[in-house]
Amino acid sequence: MHKVYLGLGSNQGDRLEQIQKAIQLISERVGNVVRQSSIIETKPWGFTSGSQFLNGAILVESDLKPREILGITKQIERELGRVYKGTAYRDRTIDIDILLYDDYNIDTPDLQIPHPLMFQRDFVMIPLREICPEIKNPAD
């Protein structure tokens, strides 16, 4: 089984319900959710919005490959109402990011693991460190 850390965020609709639905669907389609962080409220990052985010992180044990997980999480986002319009940051019902997959390093146009911006984002690192305290920034 692989250890997969996912980041979750929502700032549209019933934010907590969106995150809870996403976790349920991930547990059904990706693997066993073995740890879940607290949910924190944060300001938008990279864009301006009047809507605050709820963010959290989960650890999933899965036998799926990274690209399979990416496809499933993107499908879950669409099912929960996420609309993709270009590459600019914007409000969203749900965002699911693959943060870590074991100790893999993947750098392709559509998939980067570890997530390239996670160490710059407190809304990712605070929940992630809660469930993975041993995480170290390679730049440190």
Coordinates of N, CA and C in Angstrom, one line a residue:
M1 N 0.8 -1.2 0.0 CA 0.0 0.0 0.0 C 0.9 1.3 0.0
H2 N 0.4 2.2 -0.7 CA 1.1 3.5 -0.8 C 0.5 4.5 0.2
K3 N 1.3 5.4 0.7 CA 0.9 6.5 1.6 C 0.7 7.7 0.7
V4 N -0.5 8.2 0.6 CA -0.8 9.3 -0.2 C -1.4 10.4 0.7
Y5 N -0.8 11.6 0.6 CA -1.3 12.8 1.4 C -2.0 13.7 0.4
L6 N -3.3 14.0 0.7 CA -4.1 14.9 -0.1 C -4.5 16.1 0.7
G7 N -4.4 17.3 0.0 CA -4.9 18.5 0.5 C -6.3 18.8 0.0
L8 N -7.2 19.4 0.8 CA -8.5 19.6 0.5 C -8.9 21.1 0.8
G9 N -9.7 21.7 -0.1 CA -10.1 23.1 0.2 C -11.4 23.4 -0.5
S10 N -12.2 24.3 0.1 CA -13.4 24.7 -0.4 C -13.8 26.1 0.1
N11 N -14.3 27.0 -0.9 CA -14.8 28.3 -0.4 C -16.1 28.7 -1.1
Q12 N -16.8 27.7 -1.6 CA -18.1 27.9 -2.2 C -19.1 26.9 -1.7
G13 N -20.4 27.4 -1.5 CA -21.4 26.5 -1.0 C -21.2 26.1 0.5
D14 N -21.7 25.0 0.9 CA -21.5 24.5 2.2 C -20.1 23.9 2.3
R15 N -19.1 24.7 2.6 CA -17.7 24.3 2.5 C -17.4 23.0 3.3
L16 N -17.9 22.9 4.5 CA -17.6 21.7 5.3 C -18.2 20.5 4.7
E17 N -19.4 20.6 4.2 CA -20.1 19.5 3.6 C -19.4 19.0 2.3
Q18 N -18.9 20.0 1.5 CA -18.1 19.7 0.3 C -16.9 18.9 0.7
I19 N -16.1 19.3 1.7 CA -14.9 18.6 2.1 C -15.3 17.2 2.6
Q20 N -16.4 17.1 3.4 CA -16.8 15.8 4.0 C -17.2 14.8 2.8
K21 N -17.9 15.4 1.8 CA -18.3 14.5 0.7 C -17.1 14.1 -0.1
A22 N -16.1 15.0 -0.3 CA -14.9 14.6 -1.0 C -14.2 13.5 -0.3
I23 N -14.1 13.6 1.1 CA -13.4 12.6 1.8 C -14.1 11.2 1.7
Q24 N -15.4 11.3 1.8 CA -16.2 10.0 1.6 C -16.0 9.4 0.2
L25 N -16.0 10.2 -0.8 CA -15.8 9.6 -2.2 C -14.3 9.1 -2.3
I26 N -13.4 9.8 -1.7 CA -12.0 9.4 -1.8 C -11.9 8.0 -1.1
S27 N -12.5 7.9 0.1 CA -12.4 6.6 0.8 C -13.1 5.5 0.0
E28 N -14.1 5.8 -0.8 CA -14.7 4.8 -1.6 C -13.9 4.4 -2.9
R29 N -13.2 5.4 -3.5 CA -12.6 5.2 -4.8 C -11.1 5.1 -4.8
V30 N -10.4 5.7 -3.8 CA -9.0 5.8 -3.8 C -8.4 4.8 -2.8
G31 N -8.9 4.8 -1.6 CA -8.3 3.9 -0.6 C -8.8 4.3 0.8
N32 N -8.2 3.6 1.8 CA -8.6 3.8 3.2 C -8.0 5.1 3.7
V33 N -8.9 6.0 4.2 CA -8.5 7.3 4.9 C -8.1 6.9 6.3
V34 N -6.8 7.0 6.6 CA -6.3 6.6 7.9 C -6.0 7.7 8.8
R35 N -5.9 8.9 8.3 CA -5.7 10.1 9.2 C -6.4 11.3 8.5
Q36 N -6.9 12.2 9.4 CA -7.5 13.4 8.9 C -7.1 14.5 9.8
S37 N -6.7 15.6 9.2 CA -6.4 16.8 10.0 C -7.6 17.5 10.5
S38 N -7.4 18.5 11.3 CA -8.4 19.5 11.6 C -8.7 20.3 10.4
I39 N -9.9 20.9 10.4 CA -10.3 21.8 9.3 C -10.0 23.2 9.7
I40 N -9.3 24.0 8.9 CA -9.0 25.4 9.3 C -9.6 26.3 8.3
E41 N -9.9 27.5 8.7 CA -10.4 28.6 7.8 C -9.2 29.5 7.5
T42 N -9.1 29.8 6.2 CA -8.0 30.6 5.7 C -8.5 31.6 4.6
K43 N -7.7 32.6 4.4 CA -7.9 33.5 3.3 C -7.5 32.9 2.0
P44 N -8.2 33.4 0.9 CA -7.8 32.9 -0.4 C -6.3 33.2 -0.7
W45 N -5.6 32.4 -1.5 CA -4.2 32.5 -1.8 C -4.1 32.7 -3.3
G46 N -3.5 33.7 -3.8 CA -3.2 33.9 -5.2 C -4.3 34.6 -5.9
F47 N -5.4 35.0 -5.2 CA -6.5 35.8 -5.8 C -7.3 36.4 -4.7
T48 N -8.1 37.4 -5.1 CA -9.0 38.1 -4.2 C -10.4 37.5 -4.2
S49 N -11.0 37.3 -3.0 CA -12.3 36.8 -3.0 C -12.9 37.2 -1.6
G50 N -14.2 37.4 -1.6 CA -14.9 37.7 -0.4 C -15.2 36.4 0.4
S51 N -14.9 35.2 -0.1 CA -15.2 34.0 0.5 C -13.9 33.3 1.1
Q52 N -14.0 33.0 2.4 CA -12.8 32.3 3.0 C -12.9 30.8 2.7
F53 N -11.7 30.2 2.8 CA -11.6 28.8 2.5 C -11.7 28.0 3.8
L54 N -12.1 26.8 3.7 CA -11.9 25.7 4.7 C -10.9 24.8 4.0
N55 N -9.8 24.4 4.8 CA -8.8 23.6 4.3 C -8.5 22.5 5.3
G56 N -8.0 21.3 4.8 CA -7.6 20.2 5.6 C -6.7 19.3 4.8
A57 N -6.2 18.2 5.4 CA -5.4 17.2 4.7 C -5.8 15.9 5.2
I58 N -5.6 14.9 4.4 CA -5.9 13.5 4.8 C -4.7 12.6 4.3
L59 N -4.5 11.5 5.0 CA -3.6 10.4 4.6 C -4.5 9.3 4.1
V60 N -4.2 8.8 2.9 CA -4.9 7.7 2.3 C -3.9 6.6 2.0
E61 N -4.3 5.3 2.4 CA -3.5 4.2 2.0 C -4.2 3.6 0.7
S62 N -3.4 3.5 -0.4 CA -4.0 3.1 -1.6 C -3.1 2.2 -2.4
D63 N -3.6 1.4 -3.2 CA -2.8 0.6 -4.1 C -2.8 1.2 -5.5
L64 N -3.4 2.3 -5.7 CA -3.5 3.0 -7.0 C -2.2 3.7 -7.3
K65 N -2.0 3.9 -8.6 CA -0.8 4.7 -9.1 C -1.2 6.2 -9.0
P66 N -0.2 7.1 -9.0 CA -0.4 8.5 -8.9 C -1.4 9.0 -10.0
R67 N -1.2 8.6 -11.3 CA -2.1 9.1 -12.3 C -3.5 8.6 -12.1
E68 N -3.7 7.4 -11.6 CA -5.0 6.9 -11.4 C -5.7 7.8 -10.3
I69 N -5.0 8.1 -9.3 CA -5.5 9.0 -8.2 C -5.8 10.4 -8.7
L70 N -5.0 10.9 -9.6 CA -5.2 12.2 -10.2 C -6.5 12.2 -10.9
G71 N -6.7 11.2 -11.8 CA -8.0 11.1 -12.5 C -9.2 11.0 -11.6
I72 N -9.1 10.2 -10.6 CA -10.2 10.0 -9.7 C -10.5 11.3 -8.9
T73 N -9.5 12.0 -8.4 CA -9.7 13.2 -7.7 C -10.3 14.3 -8.6
K74 N -9.9 14.4 -9.8 CA -10.4 15.4 -10.7 C -11.9 15.1 -11.0
Q75 N -12.2 13.8 -11.1 CA -13.6 13.4 -11.4 C -14.5 13.7 -10.1
I76 N -14.0 13.5 -8.9 CA -14.7 13.9 -7.7 C -14.9 15.4 -7.7
E77 N -13.9 16.2 -8.0 CA -14.1 17.6 -8.1 C -15.2 18.0 -9.0
R78 N -15.2 17.4 -10.2 CA -16.3 17.7 -11.2 C -17.7 17.3 -10.6
E79 N -17.8 16.2 -10.0 CA -19.0 15.7 -9.4 C -19.5 16.6 -8.3
L80 N -18.6 17.2 -7.6 CA -19.0 18.1 -6.5 C -19.1 19.6 -7.0
G81 N -19.2 19.8 -8.3 CA -19.5 21.1 -8.8 C -18.3 22.0 -9.2
R82 N -17.1 21.5 -9.2 CA -16.0 22.4 -9.6 C -16.0 22.6 -11.1
V83 N -15.9 23.9 -11.4 CA -15.8 24.3 -12.8 C -14.4 24.7 -13.1
Y84 N -13.8 24.2 -14.2 CA -12.5 24.6 -14.6 C -12.5 25.6 -15.7
K85 N -11.9 26.8 -15.4 CA -11.9 27.9 -16.4 C -10.5 28.4 -16.5
G86 N -9.7 27.9 -17.3 CA -8.3 28.4 -17.4 C -7.4 28.0 -16.3
T87 N -6.3 28.6 -16.1 CA -5.4 28.2 -15.0 C -5.3 29.2 -13.9
A88 N -6.1 30.3 -13.9 CA -6.0 31.3 -12.8 C -6.7 30.7 -11.6
Y89 N -6.2 31.2 -10.4 CA -6.9 30.8 -9.2 C -8.2 31.5 -9.1
R90 N -9.2 30.8 -8.5 CA -10.5 31.3 -8.4 C -11.3 30.6 -7.3
D91 N -12.5 31.1 -7.0 CA -13.4 30.4 -6.1 C -13.7 29.0 -6.6
R92 N -13.9 28.1 -5.6 CA -14.2 26.7 -6.0 C -15.0 26.0 -5.0
T93 N -15.8 25.1 -5.4 CA -16.6 24.2 -4.5 C -15.7 23.3 -3.8
I94 N -14.7 22.7 -4.5 CA -13.8 21.8 -3.9 C -12.5 21.8 -4.7
D95 N -11.4 21.6 -4.0 CA -10.1 21.5 -4.6 C -9.4 20.3 -3.9
I96 N -8.9 19.3 -4.6 CA -8.2 18.2 -4.1 C -6.8 18.1 -4.7
D97 N -5.8 18.2 -3.9 CA -4.4 18.2 -4.5 C -3.7 17.0 -3.9
I98 N -2.9 16.3 -4.8 CA -2.0 15.3 -4.3 C -0.8 16.0 -3.8
L99 N -0.5 15.9 -2.5 CA 0.7 16.6 -1.9 C 1.9 15.7 -1.9
L100 N 1.7 14.5 -1.5 CA 2.8 13.5 -1.4 C 2.3 12.1 -1.8
Y101 N 3.1 11.3 -2.4 CA 2.8 9.9 -2.7 C 4.1 9.2 -2.4
D102 N 4.1 8.5 -1.2 CA 5.3 7.8 -0.7 C 6.4 8.9 -0.8
D103 N 7.6 8.5 -1.3 CA 8.7 9.4 -1.5 C 8.9 9.7 -3.0
Y104 N 7.9 9.5 -3.8 CA 8.0 9.7 -5.2 C 8.3 11.2 -5.5
N105 N 9.0 11.4 -6.6 CA 9.2 12.7 -7.2 C 8.7 12.6 -8.7
I106 N 7.7 13.3 -9.0 CA 7.1 13.3 -10.4 C 7.0 14.8 -10.8
D107 N 7.5 15.0 -12.0 CA 7.5 16.4 -12.5 C 7.1 16.4 -14.0
T108 N 5.8 16.3 -14.3 CA 5.3 16.4 -15.6 C 4.3 17.6 -15.7
P109 N 4.0 18.0 -16.9 CA 3.1 19.1 -17.0 C 1.8 19.0 -16.2
D110 N 1.2 17.8 -16.1 CA -0.1 17.7 -15.4 C 0.0 17.1 -14.0
L111 N 1.2 16.7 -13.6 CA 1.3 16.1 -12.3 C 2.7 16.4 -11.7
Q112 N 2.7 17.0 -10.5 CA 3.9 17.3 -9.8 C 3.8 16.8 -8.4
I113 N 4.6 15.9 -8.0 CA 4.7 15.3 -6.6 C 6.1 15.3 -6.2
P114 N 6.4 15.9 -5.0 CA 5.6 16.6 -4.1 C 5.0 17.8 -4.8
H115 N 3.8 18.3 -4.2 CA 3.1 19.4 -4.8 C 4.1 20.6 -4.7
P116 N 4.4 21.3 -5.9 CA 5.5 22.3 -5.9 C 5.3 23.5 -5.0
L117 N 4.1 23.9 -4.7 CA 3.9 25.1 -3.9 C 3.5 24.8 -2.5
M118 N 3.4 23.6 -2.0 CA 2.9 23.3 -0.7 C 3.7 24.0 0.4
F119 N 5.0 24.1 0.3 CA 5.8 24.6 1.4 C 5.6 26.2 1.5
Q120 N 5.0 26.8 0.5 CA 4.7 28.2 0.5 C 3.4 28.5 1.0
R121 N 2.6 27.5 1.3 CA 1.2 27.7 1.6 C 0.9 27.2 3.0
D122 N 0.6 28.1 4.0 CA 0.3 27.7 5.3 C -1.0 26.9 5.3
F123 N -1.9 27.2 4.4 CA -3.2 26.5 4.4 C -3.0 25.0 4.0
V124 N -1.9 24.7 3.5 CA -1.6 23.3 3.2 C -0.7 22.7 4.3
M125 N 0.3 23.5 4.7 CA 1.3 22.9 5.7 C 0.8 22.8 7.1
I126 N -0.1 23.7 7.5 CA -0.6 23.5 8.9 C -1.4 22.2 9.0
P127 N -2.4 21.9 8.2 CA -3.1 20.6 8.3 C -2.2 19.4 8.0
L128 N -1.3 19.6 7.0 CA -0.4 18.5 6.7 C 0.6 18.1 7.8
R129 N 1.1 19.1 8.5 CA 2.0 18.9 9.6 C 1.3 18.2 10.8
E130 N 0.0 18.5 10.9 CA -0.8 17.9 12.0 C -0.8 16.4 11.8
I131 N -0.9 15.9 10.6 CA -1.0 14.4 10.3 C 0.3 13.8 9.9
C132 N 1.3 14.7 9.5 CA 2.6 14.2 9.1 C 3.7 15.1 9.7
P133 N 3.9 15.1 11.0 CA 4.8 16.0 11.6 C 6.2 15.9 11.2
E134 N 6.6 14.7 10.6 CA 8.0 14.5 10.1 C 8.3 15.2 8.8
I135 N 7.3 15.8 8.2 CA 7.6 16.4 6.9 C 8.6 17.5 7.0
K136 N 9.5 17.6 6.1 CA 10.6 18.6 6.0 C 10.6 19.3 4.7
N137 N 10.8 20.6 4.7 CA 11.0 21.3 3.5 C 12.4 21.1 3.0
P138 N 12.5 20.6 1.7 CA 13.8 20.3 1.2 C 14.7 21.6 1.1
A139 N 14.1 22.7 1.1 CA 14.9 24.0 1.0 C 15.5 24.3 2.4
D140 N 15.0 23.7 3.5 CA 15.6 24.0 4.8 C 16.9 23.3 5.0

